[in-house]
Amino acid sequence: MSEKIQSLRGMPDILPVDAPLWQFLEQTAAAVLSSYGYAYISTPLLEPTALFTRSIGAATDIIEKEMYSFDDRNGESVSLRPEGTASVVRAMLQHGLLQTPGQKVWYQGPMFRYEKPQRGRSRQFHQIGAEVFGLPGPDIDAELLAMSARLWESLGIAGSVRLELNSLGSPLERQQYRQHLHDWLKQHESDLDDDSRRRLDTNPMRILDSKNPDMQSLIEAAPKLFEHLGDESRQHFEQLTAILDAMQIPWQHNQRLVRGLDYYTHTVFEWVTDELGAQGTVCAGGRYDGLVELHGGPAIPGIGFAMGEERLVALLQQQQEDFSQQPHVYLIIADQSLQQQALVLSEQLRREHPSLRLRANMGGGSMRAQFKRADRSQAQLALILGTDEWAAGEITVKWLRSEQNQVAVPLSQLGNWLQQNLTD
Ligand code: ATP
Ligand code: MG
């Protein structure tokens, strides 16, 4: 026997047992996003490496150590996408879709980062993301956050997540602060851990994002970007938070929130939960006013977010709610001479009642075996097709989960009967 091949480390399968949760999440997100006017966009998993190195920033985790990059057969450096925003900006520019302001798009799919696999962190993971172009805010910032809040509500996890908000100001304010922070951290260099010391010259702001508990008191004491913001940036933040208050969306000001990617300006935010251990951020995003220009386009502002589907599924899983979709009906074929008729009848029922979940017995078997399968399928009821009933134009209906008596239903009325008697 040959050896079984296993999946790559950090690249999990999504198995049928979990699929209903994923489908619930993705269908709910699609409905909410489209109700706010977002159109779906899908971009390739593989892109030129330069697309990501240009926008994400050289001194970020992603570019430093997480990219899946390789030369294709033609010698061109290509990369599996580590995130969605760069590709969306590329596609919008490439197809001339940014002429009219207010374009709203959303995407969904796998992303790839070479990280240390652990709970809530894998090498292939999935994001649902939204992006808006051409609107400088803060109205759209507020609407985007309201949309995410609406999604948590629709998913039934609103009580498990909270919103953390900050402003990174304009690129100039950010740059000045960066220098200031760098100088301050330099004076405390002996208190920095190895990771942070390495980042001191390349990306000092990312040090504020460190998860190392030993670093927290130093981070707490470090100068805050928010205190260095000018009037305009402060106003943007105050207008945004005033709208959030009016909409009764609770938020917390987290002055240490800086986000990992280089392209953020002004509004940045994270939705976090305390229920998933260390990897508690389920959705993160912000404003990226310079990004379109960085990609060779006009100066068009943008804002967006990406949520981690694995972490949201984990939250849904804790709710113990049953998302699985059992069949309504299991069709038992009492006599194998009726196999053809059973399939014809099944198709007829499916055509008339598209929402009916019908499993017809396949592969024959004794009545006992078929009843066992019917029971295991969790169907609400069994339809039993036998030769006598067929001759009389009837079918026997037997409830599998309740004590009701079995009945004979005329085939001509079966569709209606099911509609009236089945739940959900
Ligand atoms: P972290 O600081 O935890 O590495 P990040 O800043 O790299 O997060 P983003 O790039 O903002 O994360 O991605 C948005 C969301 O996608 C995250 O909040 C998280 O929910 C999810 N996510 C990111 N990386 C992973 C991963 N490796 N595995 C699972 N989910 C992830
Ligand atoms: Mg990361």
JSON list of N, CA and C and ligand atoms in Angstrom, two decimals, residues 66 113 115 121, ligand 2:
[
{"chain": "A", "resi": 66, "resn": "GLU", "atom": "N", "xyz": [6.01, 36.39, 5.92]},
{"chain": "A", "resi": 66, "resn": "GLU", "atom": "CA", "xyz": [4.81, 35.56, 5.80]},
{"chain": "A", "resi": 66, "resn": "GLU", "atom": "C", "xyz": [4.37, 35.26, 4.37]},
{"chain": "A", "resi": 113, "resn": "ARG", "atom": "N", "xyz": [-0.65, 33.07, 4.54]},
{"chain": "A", "resi": 113, "resn": "ARG", "atom": "CA", "xyz": [0.47, 33.69, 5.25]},
{"chain": "A", "resi": 113, "resn": "ARG", "atom": "C", "xyz": [1.25, 32.59, 5.95]},
{"chain": "A", "resi": 115, "resn": "GLU", "atom": "N", "xyz": [2.68, 31.62, 8.74]},
{"chain": "A", "resi": 115, "resn": "GLU", "atom": "CA", "xyz": [2.74, 31.97, 10.15]},
{"chain": "A", "resi": 115, "resn": "GLU", "atom": "C", "xyz": [2.92, 30.70, 10.97]},
{"chain": "A", "resi": 121, "resn": "ARG", "atom": "N", "xyz": [-5.07, 30.86, 14.17]},
{"chain": "A", "resi": 121, "resn": "ARG", "atom": "CA", "xyz": [-4.05, 31.35, 13.24]},
{"chain": "A", "resi": 121, "resn": "ARG", "atom": "C", "xyz": [-3.58, 30.20, 12.37]},
{"chain": "B", "resi": 2, "resn": "MG", "atom": "MG", "xyz": [-0.54, 38.94, 11.20]}
]
